PDB file of C-alpha atoms and ligand atoms in Angstrom:
ATOM      1  CA  MET A 362       9.972   9.029  21.462  1.00 76.00           C
ATOM      2  CA  SER A 363      11.008   5.754  19.866  1.00 82.00           C
ATOM      3  CA  ARG A 364      12.664   3.170  22.125  1.00 92.00           C
ATOM      4  CA  TRP A 365      14.716   1.965  19.173  1.00 96.00           C
ATOM      5  CA  LEU A 366      17.884   3.032  17.400  1.00 97.00           C
ATOM      6  CA  VAL A 367      17.144   2.460  13.751  1.00 97.00           C
ATOM      7  CA  ASN A 368      19.877   1.895  11.166  1.00 97.00           C
ATOM      8  CA  GLN A 369      20.138   4.916   8.906  1.00 96.00           C
ATOM      9  CA  GLY A 370      18.161   4.603   5.687  1.00 97.00           C
ATOM     10  CA  LEU A 371      16.402   1.412   6.807  1.00 98.00           C
ATOM     11  CA  GLN A 372      13.816   0.367   4.224  1.00 98.00           C
ATOM     12  CA  ILE A 373      11.112  -2.057   5.305  1.00 98.00           C
ATOM     13  CA  ALA A 374       8.928  -3.466   2.521  1.00 98.00           C
ATOM     14  CA  ILE A 375       5.508  -4.861   3.394  1.00 98.00           C
ATOM     15  CA  ASP A 376       3.504  -6.491   0.607  1.00 97.00           C
ATOM     16  CA  GLY A 377       0.269  -8.413   0.603  1.00 94.00           C
ATOM     17  CA  PRO A 378      -3.270  -8.599  -0.775  1.00 92.00           C
ATOM     18  CA  SER A 379      -6.127  -6.214   0.067  1.00 87.00           C
ATOM     19  CA  GLY A 380      -7.251  -6.536   3.650  1.00 88.00           C
ATOM     20  CA  SER A 381      -4.195  -8.493   4.801  1.00 93.00           C
ATOM     21  CA  GLY A 382      -3.612  -5.839   7.448  1.00 92.00           C
ATOM     22  CA  LYS A 383      -0.481  -4.433   5.843  1.00 93.00           C
ATOM     23  CA  GLY A 384      -1.644  -0.804   6.118  1.00 93.00           C
ATOM     24  CA  THR A 385      -2.344  -1.169   9.837  1.00 94.00           C
ATOM     25  CA  ILE A 386       0.881  -3.073  10.446  1.00 97.00           C
ATOM     26  CA  ALA A 387       2.951  -0.586   8.437  1.00 97.00           C
ATOM     27  CA  ALA A 388       1.462   2.284  10.477  1.00 97.00           C
ATOM     28  CA  LEU A 389       2.208   0.547  13.792  1.00 97.00           C
ATOM     29  CA  ILE A 390       5.786  -0.318  12.783  1.00 98.00           C
ATOM     30  CA  GLY A 391       6.347   3.226  11.499  1.00 97.00           C
ATOM     31  CA  GLU A 392       5.108   4.669  14.776  1.00 97.00           C
ATOM     32  CA  GLU A 393       7.232   2.298  16.853  1.00 97.00           C
ATOM     33  CA  LEU A 394      10.393   3.072  14.861  1.00 97.00           C
ATOM     34  CA  ALA A 395       9.611   6.731  14.060  1.00 96.00           C
ATOM     35  CA  LEU A 396       9.919   6.013  10.338  1.00 97.00           C
ATOM     36  CA  PRO A 397       7.692   7.542   7.635  1.00 97.00           C
ATOM     37  CA  VAL A 398       5.003   5.164   6.416  1.00 97.00           C
ATOM     38  CA  LEU A 399       4.329   5.231   2.705  1.00 97.00           C
ATOM     39  CA  ASP A 400       1.175   3.641   1.359  1.00 96.00           C
ATOM     40  CA  THR A 401       1.845   3.058  -2.348  1.00 97.00           C
ATOM     41  CA  GLY A 402      -1.755   1.995  -3.024  1.00 96.00           C
ATOM     42  CA  LEU A 403      -2.629   5.677  -2.666  1.00 97.00           C
ATOM     43  CA  LEU A 404      -0.624   6.472  -5.801  1.00 98.00           C
ATOM     44  CA  TYR A 405      -2.674   4.084  -7.934  1.00 97.00           C
ATOM     45  CA  ARG A 406      -5.871   5.282  -6.296  1.00 97.00           C
ATOM     46  CA  TYR A 407      -4.849   8.852  -7.147  1.00 98.00           C
ATOM     47  CA  VAL A 408      -4.243   8.056 -10.830  1.00 98.00           C
ATOM     48  CA  GLY A 409      -7.628   6.277 -11.072  1.00 97.00           C
ATOM     49  CA  TRP A 410      -9.327   9.198  -9.344  1.00 97.00           C
ATOM     50  CA  ARG A 411      -7.664  11.814 -11.566  1.00 97.00           C
ATOM     51  CA  ALA A 412      -8.849   9.899 -14.629  1.00 97.00           C
ATOM     52  CA  GLU A 413     -12.387  10.036 -13.273  1.00 96.00           C
ATOM     53  CA  GLU A 414     -12.091  13.753 -12.529  1.00 95.00           C
ATOM     54  CA  GLU A 415     -10.945  14.329 -16.084  1.00 95.00           C
ATOM     55  CA  SER A 416     -13.623  12.024 -17.575  1.00 97.00           C
ATOM     56  CA  VAL A 417     -10.965   9.666 -18.934  1.00 97.00           C
ATOM     57  CA  SER A 418     -12.218   6.105 -19.368  1.00 97.00           C
ATOM     58  CA  LEU A 419     -10.064   3.410 -17.760  1.00 96.00           C
ATOM     59  CA  ASP A 420     -10.791   1.238 -20.804  1.00 96.00           C
ATOM     60  CA  ASP A 421      -8.800   3.705 -22.892  1.00 96.00           C
ATOM     61  CA  GLU A 422      -5.193   3.075 -21.816  1.00 95.00           C
ATOM     62  CA  ASN A 423      -3.753   5.684 -24.198  1.00 96.00           C
ATOM     63  CA  ALA A 424      -6.015   8.353 -22.747  1.00 97.00           C
ATOM     64  CA  VAL A 425      -4.924   7.413 -19.207  1.00 97.00           C
ATOM     65  CA  LEU A 426      -1.267   7.589 -20.271  1.00 96.00           C
ATOM     66  CA  SER A 427      -1.718  10.990 -21.842  1.00 96.00           C
ATOM     67  CA  MET A 428      -2.952  12.507 -18.576  1.00 97.00           C
ATOM     68  CA  LEU A 429      -0.373  10.687 -16.443  1.00 97.00           C
ATOM     69  CA  ASP A 430       2.616  13.071 -16.466  1.00 96.00           C
ATOM     70  CA  ALA A 431       0.509  16.101 -15.586  1.00 96.00           C
ATOM     71  CA  ALA A 432      -1.268  14.104 -12.870  1.00 97.00           C
ATOM     72  CA  ILE A 433       2.048  13.066 -11.306  1.00 97.00           C
ATOM     73  CA  THR A 434       3.706  16.482 -11.469  1.00 96.00           C
ATOM     74  CA  SER A 435       0.683  18.189  -9.957  1.00 96.00           C
ATOM     75  CA  MET A 436       0.715  16.140  -6.767  1.00 96.00           C
ATOM     76  CA  VAL A 437       2.893  15.772  -3.683  1.00 95.00           C
ATOM     77  CA  TRP A 438       2.999  12.384  -1.972  1.00 96.00           C
ATOM     78  CA  LYS A 439       4.093  12.097   1.630  1.00 93.00           C
ATOM     79  CA  ALA A 440       3.480   9.968   4.681  1.00 93.00           C
ATOM     80  CA  GLU A 441       0.388  12.086   5.480  1.00 94.00           C
ATOM     81  CA  GLY A 442      -1.215  11.375   2.110  1.00 96.00           C
ATOM     82  CA  ILE A 443      -1.544  12.856  -1.372  1.00 97.00           C
ATOM     83  CA  PHE A 444      -1.821  16.593  -1.887  1.00 97.00           C
ATOM     84  CA  LEU A 445      -2.674  18.556  -5.013  1.00 96.00           C
ATOM     85  CA  LYS A 446      -0.364  21.464  -5.747  1.00 95.00           C
ATOM     86  CA  GLU A 447      -2.394  24.610  -6.052  1.00 92.00           C
ATOM     87  CA  ALA A 448      -1.257  28.175  -6.707  1.00 88.00           C
ATOM     88  CA  ASP A 449      -0.488  29.012  -3.081  1.00 88.00           C
ATOM     89  CA  ALA A 450      -1.191  25.832  -1.134  1.00 90.00           C
ATOM     90  CA  GLU A 451      -1.362  22.068  -1.143  1.00 94.00           C
ATOM     91  CA  LYS A 452      -4.836  20.556  -1.034  1.00 95.00           C
ATOM     92  CA  ASP A 453      -5.230  17.217   0.739  1.00 96.00           C
ATOM     93  CA  CYS A 454      -7.189  14.801  -1.472  1.00 95.00           C
ATOM     94  CA  THR A 455      -6.418  11.622   0.514  1.00 96.00           C
ATOM     95  CA  SER A 456      -9.884  11.072   1.960  1.00 94.00           C
ATOM     96  CA  ARG A 457     -11.386  10.954  -1.532  1.00 94.00           C
ATOM     97  CA  LEU A 458      -9.010   8.129  -2.436  1.00 96.00           C
ATOM     98  CA  ARG A 459      -9.997   5.766   0.344  1.00 89.00           C
ATOM     99  CA  ASP A 460     -13.382   4.476  -0.828  1.00 85.00           C
ATOM    100  CA  GLU A 461     -14.162   1.181  -2.574  1.00 81.00           C
ATOM    101  CA  ASN A 462     -14.738   2.888  -5.939  1.00 89.00           C
ATOM    102  CA  ALA A 463     -11.236   4.408  -5.837  1.00 93.00           C
ATOM    103  CA  GLY A 464      -9.846   0.991  -4.869  1.00 89.00           C
ATOM    104  CA  ALA A 465     -11.508  -0.747  -7.801  1.00 87.00           C
ATOM    105  CA  ARG A 466     -10.324   1.963 -10.213  1.00 93.00           C
ATOM    106  CA  ALA A 467      -6.814   1.723  -8.744  1.00 94.00           C
ATOM    107  CA  SER A 468      -6.534  -1.975  -9.498  1.00 87.00           C
ATOM    108  CA  LYS A 469      -7.365  -1.221 -13.153  1.00 92.00           C
ATOM    109  CA  VAL A 470      -4.724   1.478 -13.610  1.00 95.00           C
ATOM    110  CA  ALA A 471      -2.265  -0.636 -11.596  1.00 93.00           C
ATOM    111  CA  ALA A 472      -2.431  -3.267 -14.355  1.00 91.00           C
ATOM    112  CA  MET A 473      -1.077  -0.741 -16.915  1.00 95.00           C
ATOM    113  CA  PRO A 474       2.709  -1.269 -17.223  1.00 95.00           C
ATOM    114  CA  GLN A 475       3.444   2.342 -18.187  1.00 96.00           C
ATOM    115  CA  VAL A 476       1.566   3.650 -15.177  1.00 97.00           C
ATOM    116  CA  ARG A 477       3.688   1.409 -12.946  1.00 96.00           C
ATOM    117  CA  THR A 478       6.917   2.545 -14.611  1.00 96.00           C
ATOM    118  CA  ALA A 479       5.976   6.207 -14.274  1.00 96.00           C
ATOM    119  CA  LEU A 480       5.399   5.740 -10.542  1.00 97.00           C
ATOM    120  CA  LEU A 481       8.667   3.884  -9.873  1.00 97.00           C
ATOM    121  CA  ASP A 482      10.923   6.923  -9.460  1.00 94.00           C
ATOM    122  CA  VAL A 483       8.364   8.664  -7.271  1.00 95.00           C
ATOM    123  CA  GLN A 484       8.464   5.683  -4.913  1.00 97.00           C
ATOM    124  CA  ARG A 485      12.238   5.151  -4.979  1.00 97.00           C
ATOM    125  CA  ASP A 486      13.017   8.829  -4.403  1.00 96.00           C
ATOM    126  CA  ILE A 487      10.847   9.133  -1.344  1.00 95.00           C
ATOM    127  CA  ALA A 488      12.177   5.853   0.114  1.00 97.00           C
ATOM    128  CA  LYS A 489      15.827   6.955   0.054  1.00 95.00           C
ATOM    129  CA  LEU A 490      15.930   8.320   3.576  1.00 93.00           C
ATOM    130  CA  GLY A 491      14.369   5.218   5.084  1.00 97.00           C
ATOM    131  CA  CYS A 492      10.742   4.219   5.461  1.00 98.00           C
ATOM    132  CA  VAL A 493       8.143   1.548   5.893  1.00 98.00           C
ATOM    133  CA  MET A 494       6.582   1.134   2.450  1.00 98.00           C
ATOM    134  CA  ASP A 495       3.545  -1.019   1.786  1.00 97.00           C
ATOM    135  CA  GLY A 496       2.039  -2.268  -1.453  1.00 96.00           C
ATOM    136  CA  ARG A 497       2.071  -5.262  -3.765  1.00 94.00           C
ATOM    137  CA  ASP A 498       5.476  -5.123  -5.474  1.00 95.00           C
ATOM    138  CA  ILE A 499       7.672  -3.265  -3.015  1.00 97.00           C
ATOM    139  CA  GLY A 500       9.944  -6.182  -2.160  1.00 97.00           C
ATOM    140  CA  THR A 501      10.019  -7.526  -5.712  1.00 96.00           C
ATOM    141  CA  VAL A 502      10.224  -4.421  -7.930  1.00 96.00           C
ATOM    142  CA  VAL A 503      10.231  -1.047  -6.195  1.00 97.00           C
ATOM    143  CA  LEU A 504      12.803  -1.708  -3.450  1.00 98.00           C
ATOM    144  CA  PRO A 505      14.456  -5.028  -4.314  1.00 98.00           C
ATOM    145  CA  ASP A 506      17.369  -4.095  -2.005  1.00 97.00           C
ATOM    146  CA  ALA A 507      15.197  -3.285   1.018  1.00 98.00           C
ATOM    147  CA  GLN A 508      16.933  -4.632   4.147  1.00 98.00           C
ATOM    148  CA  ALA A 509      13.740  -6.254   5.422  1.00 98.00           C
ATOM    149  CA  LYS A 510      10.774  -7.622   3.493  1.00 98.00           C
ATOM    150  CA  PHE A 511       7.532  -9.044   4.791  1.00 98.00           C
ATOM    151  CA  TYR A 512       4.699 -10.697   2.908  1.00 97.00           C
ATOM    152  CA  LEU A 513       1.453 -10.507   4.844  1.00 97.00           C
ATOM    153  CA  THR A 514      -1.540 -12.673   4.074  1.00 95.00           C
ATOM    154  CA  ALA A 515      -4.802 -13.754   5.680  1.00 95.00           C
ATOM    155  CA  SER A 516      -7.568 -16.011   4.381  1.00 95.00           C
ATOM    156  CA  GLN A 517      -9.948 -14.396   1.899  1.00 94.00           C
ATOM    157  CA  ARG A 518     -12.840 -14.833   4.355  1.00 94.00           C
ATOM    158  CA  GLU A 519     -10.952 -13.131   7.181  1.00 95.00           C
ATOM    159  CA  ARG A 520      -9.856 -10.271   4.934  1.00 95.00           C
ATOM    160  CA  ALA A 521     -13.456  -9.709   3.804  1.00 95.00           C
ATOM    161  CA  ARG A 522     -14.598  -9.808   7.432  1.00 94.00           C
ATOM    162  CA  ARG A 523     -11.995  -7.168   8.397  1.00 91.00           C
ATOM    163  CA  ARG A 524     -13.120  -4.813   5.601  1.00 89.00           C
ATOM    164  CA  TRP A 525     -16.723  -5.390   6.598  1.00 92.00           C
ATOM    165  CA  SER A 526     -16.092  -4.522  10.240  1.00 92.00           C
ATOM    166  CA  GLN A 527     -14.060  -1.430   9.248  1.00 87.00           C
ATOM    167  CA  LEU A 528     -17.005  -0.161   7.188  1.00 87.00           C
ATOM    168  CA  LYS A 529     -19.486  -1.029   9.944  1.00 91.00           C
ATOM    169  CA  ALA A 530     -17.352   0.856  12.459  1.00 91.00           C
ATOM    170  CA  LYS A 531     -17.581   3.907  10.199  1.00 86.00           C
ATOM    171  CA  GLY A 532     -21.356   3.536  10.251  1.00 89.00           C
ATOM    172  CA  GLU A 533     -21.544   2.460   6.607  1.00 83.00           C
ATOM    173  CA  ASP A 534     -24.017  -0.082   5.331  1.00 84.00           C
ATOM    174  CA  ALA A 535     -21.768  -3.033   4.465  1.00 88.00           C
ATOM    175  CA  ASP A 536     -22.668  -6.387   2.937  1.00 93.00           C
ATOM    176  CA  LEU A 537     -20.184  -9.179   3.691  1.00 95.00           C
ATOM    177  CA  GLU A 538     -20.958 -11.256   0.576  1.00 95.00           C
ATOM    178  CA  ARG A 539     -20.580  -8.268  -1.752  1.00 93.00           C
ATOM    179  CA  ILE A 540     -17.296  -7.297  -0.079  1.00 92.00           C
ATOM    180  CA  ALA A 541     -16.029 -10.894  -0.415  1.00 94.00           C
ATOM    181  CA  ALA A 542     -16.897 -10.916  -4.139  1.00 93.00           C
ATOM    182  CA  GLU A 543     -15.157  -7.565  -4.729  1.00 90.00           C
ATOM    183  CA  LEU A 544     -12.103  -8.771  -2.831  1.00 90.00           C
ATOM    184  CA  ARG A 545     -11.930 -11.918  -4.981  1.00 91.00           C
ATOM    185  CA  ALA A 546     -12.105  -9.799  -8.148  1.00 89.00           C
ATOM    186  CA  ARG A 547      -9.392  -7.445  -6.841  1.00 86.00           C
ATOM    187  CA  ASP A 548      -7.162 -10.384  -5.811  1.00 88.00           C
ATOM    188  CA  GLU A 549      -7.498 -11.862  -9.280  1.00 89.00           C
ATOM    189  CA  ARG A 550      -6.619  -8.586 -11.013  1.00 86.00           C
ATOM    190  CA  ASP A 551      -3.629  -7.948  -8.708  1.00 85.00           C
ATOM    191  CA  THR A 552      -2.279 -11.492  -8.930  1.00 87.00           C
ATOM    192  CA  ASP A 553      -2.931 -12.376 -12.552  1.00 86.00           C
ATOM    193  CA  ARG A 554      -1.664  -9.217 -14.231  1.00 84.00           C
ATOM    194  CA  ASP A 555       1.507  -9.577 -16.327  1.00 86.00           C
ATOM    195  CA  CYS A 556       3.301  -6.549 -14.939  1.00 84.00           C
ATOM    196  CA  ALA A 557       4.574  -6.653 -11.336  1.00 82.00           C
ATOM    197  CA  PRO A 558       1.856  -8.985 -10.053  1.00 86.00           C
ATOM    198  CA  LEU A 559       1.359  -9.490  -6.349  1.00 89.00           C
ATOM    199  CA  GLU A 560       3.890 -12.119  -5.294  1.00 90.00           C
ATOM    200  CA  LYS A 561       6.181 -12.870  -2.425  1.00 95.00           C
ATOM    201  CA  ALA A 562       9.785 -11.773  -2.896  1.00 96.00           C
ATOM    202  CA  MET A 563      12.153 -14.733  -2.513  1.00 96.00           C
ATOM    203  CA  ASP A 564      13.751 -13.135   0.541  1.00 97.00           C
ATOM    204  CA  ALA A 565      10.508 -11.930   2.156  1.00 98.00           C
ATOM    205  CA  ILE A 566       9.229 -13.407   5.396  1.00 98.00           C
ATOM    206  CA  HIS A 567       5.680 -14.713   5.062  1.00 97.00           C
ATOM    207  CA  ILE A 568       3.314 -13.937   7.930  1.00 97.00           C
ATOM    208  CA  ASP A 569      -0.222 -15.346   7.811  1.00 96.00           C
ATOM    209  CA  SER A 570      -2.249 -13.127  10.135  1.00 95.00           C
ATOM    210  CA  THR A 571      -5.587 -14.976   9.811  1.00 95.00           C
ATOM    211  CA  THR A 572      -5.649 -15.916  13.484  1.00 95.00           C
ATOM    212  CA  MET A 573      -3.116 -13.420  14.810  1.00 95.00           C
ATOM    213  CA  ALA A 574      -3.708 -10.184  16.691  1.00 93.00           C
ATOM    214  CA  MET A 575      -2.153  -7.164  14.976  1.00 93.00           C
ATOM    215  CA  ASP A 576       0.112  -6.576  18.010  1.00 95.00           C
ATOM    216  CA  ASP A 577       1.525 -10.080  17.648  1.00 97.00           C
ATOM    217  CA  VAL A 578       2.321  -9.429  13.987  1.00 97.00           C
ATOM    218  CA  VAL A 579       4.093  -6.207  14.983  1.00 97.00           C
ATOM    219  CA  ASP A 580       6.105  -8.049  17.669  1.00 97.00           C
ATOM    220  CA  ARG A 581       7.109 -10.713  15.168  1.00 98.00           C
ATOM    221  CA  ILE A 582       8.368  -8.064  12.718  1.00 98.00           C
ATOM    222  CA  LEU A 583      10.241  -6.117  15.410  1.00 98.00           C
ATOM    223  CA  ASN A 584      11.827  -9.371  16.521  1.00 98.00           C
ATOM    224  CA  VAL A 585      13.129 -10.100  13.042  1.00 98.00           C
ATOM    225  CA  LEU A 586      14.504  -6.558  12.693  1.00 98.00           C
ATOM    226  CA  GLU A 587      16.221  -6.756  16.074  1.00 98.00           C
ATOM    227  CA  ARG A 588      17.700 -10.195  15.388  1.00 98.00           C
ATOM    228  CA  ARG A 589      19.136  -8.885  12.135  1.00 97.00           C
ATOM    229  CA  LYS A 590      20.544  -5.848  13.971  1.00 98.00           C
ATOM    230  CA  LEU A 591      18.607  -3.454  11.772  1.00 98.00           C
ATOM    231  CA  ILE A 592      17.201  -1.923  14.939  1.00 98.00           C
ATOM    232  CA  ASN A 593      18.619  -1.913  18.477  1.00 97.00           C
ATOM    233  CA  LYS A 594      17.004  -1.139  21.810  1.00 95.00           C
ATOM    234  CA  LYS A 595      18.114   2.237  23.188  1.00 91.00           C
TER     235      LYS A 595
HETATM  236  O1   DC B1033      -3.592  -1.277  -1.149  1.00 84.65           O
HETATM  237  P1   DC B1033      -4.703  -0.574  -1.889  1.00 84.65           P
HETATM  238  O2   DC B1033      -6.048  -1.242  -1.742  1.00 84.65           O
HETATM  239  O3   DC B1033      -4.773   0.884  -1.568  1.00 84.65           O
HETATM  240  O4   DC B1033      -4.291  -0.672  -3.429  1.00 84.65           O
HETATM  241  C1   DC B1033      -5.138  -0.213  -4.435  1.00 84.65           C
HETATM  242  C2   DC B1033      -4.857  -0.988  -5.710  1.00 84.65           C
HETATM  243  O5   DC B1033      -3.570  -0.615  -6.203  1.00 84.65           O
HETATM  244  C3   DC B1033      -4.862  -2.500  -5.542  1.00 84.65           C
HETATM  245  O6   DC B1033      -5.799  -3.097  -6.409  1.00 84.65           O
HETATM  246  C4   DC B1033      -3.489  -2.947  -5.942  1.00 84.65           C
HETATM  247  C5   DC B1033      -2.813  -1.758  -6.538  1.00 84.65           C
HETATM  248  N1   DC B1033      -1.457  -1.617  -6.041  1.00 84.65           N
HETATM  249  C6   DC B1033      -0.446  -2.126  -6.794  1.00 84.65           C
HETATM  250  O7   DC B1033      -0.690  -2.720  -7.833  1.00 84.65           O
HETATM  251  N2   DC B1033       0.840  -1.968  -6.408  1.00 84.65           N
HETATM  252  C7   DC B1033       1.129  -1.345  -5.258  1.00 84.65           C
HETATM  253  N3   DC B1033       2.411  -1.202  -4.893  1.00 84.65           N
HETATM  254  C8   DC B1033       0.100  -0.829  -4.450  1.00 84.65           C
HETATM  255  C9   DC B1033      -1.202  -0.998  -4.861  1.00 84.65           C
END
């Protein structure tokens, strides 16, 4: 049981680049506060994956847009992941969305303004009851009125090293230099795009986690929330 009383409908936005630790931090904060954790990157990964499943080239924006509505209405997104609606069940497709290929495809569809617009309502609807939501534009575009916003960063080298050790831990054959190059390319695409680029919201608190333990980042965030009376100890 959570040791906190959480203000009703509390929305916590966590943005940052790939590998900044925002997914891990969002999960820890969600667990601590018993709030649903919503990973918005999964939505873009899902759209990129559906395009691949349907042999739609990501270089053909019109073709991606023409499959978009059906792709969105045929899925259910929740804290546990993304599920495909099937005749009599929901099929979990989250694990297929986690690999590097899905991540690279996601950053391409995420640069398409109409894809972003189509996913806005999905994100705002689910956030209404309160949540920890992580992504790139949560504090700036998706939930501009979120009561608490955090912008997490870490040096590019440290972020690459974290990805590398995650892959190693899973027993995968990982090459640090290749991961660093892919991360640089992803950072550039996410930061330089015209539509909702990765940037810190004016009212977000910046936390550089390069030399911090994840638990210390969590404590810092809980501290801010408590000071602002968004959460109170039971
Ligand atoms: O966080 P992630 O690696 O799962 O995100 C996958 C891609 O989706 C990443 O390149 C950035 C993009 N993205 C985005 O543009 N906006 C979001 N709110 C979340 C992710």
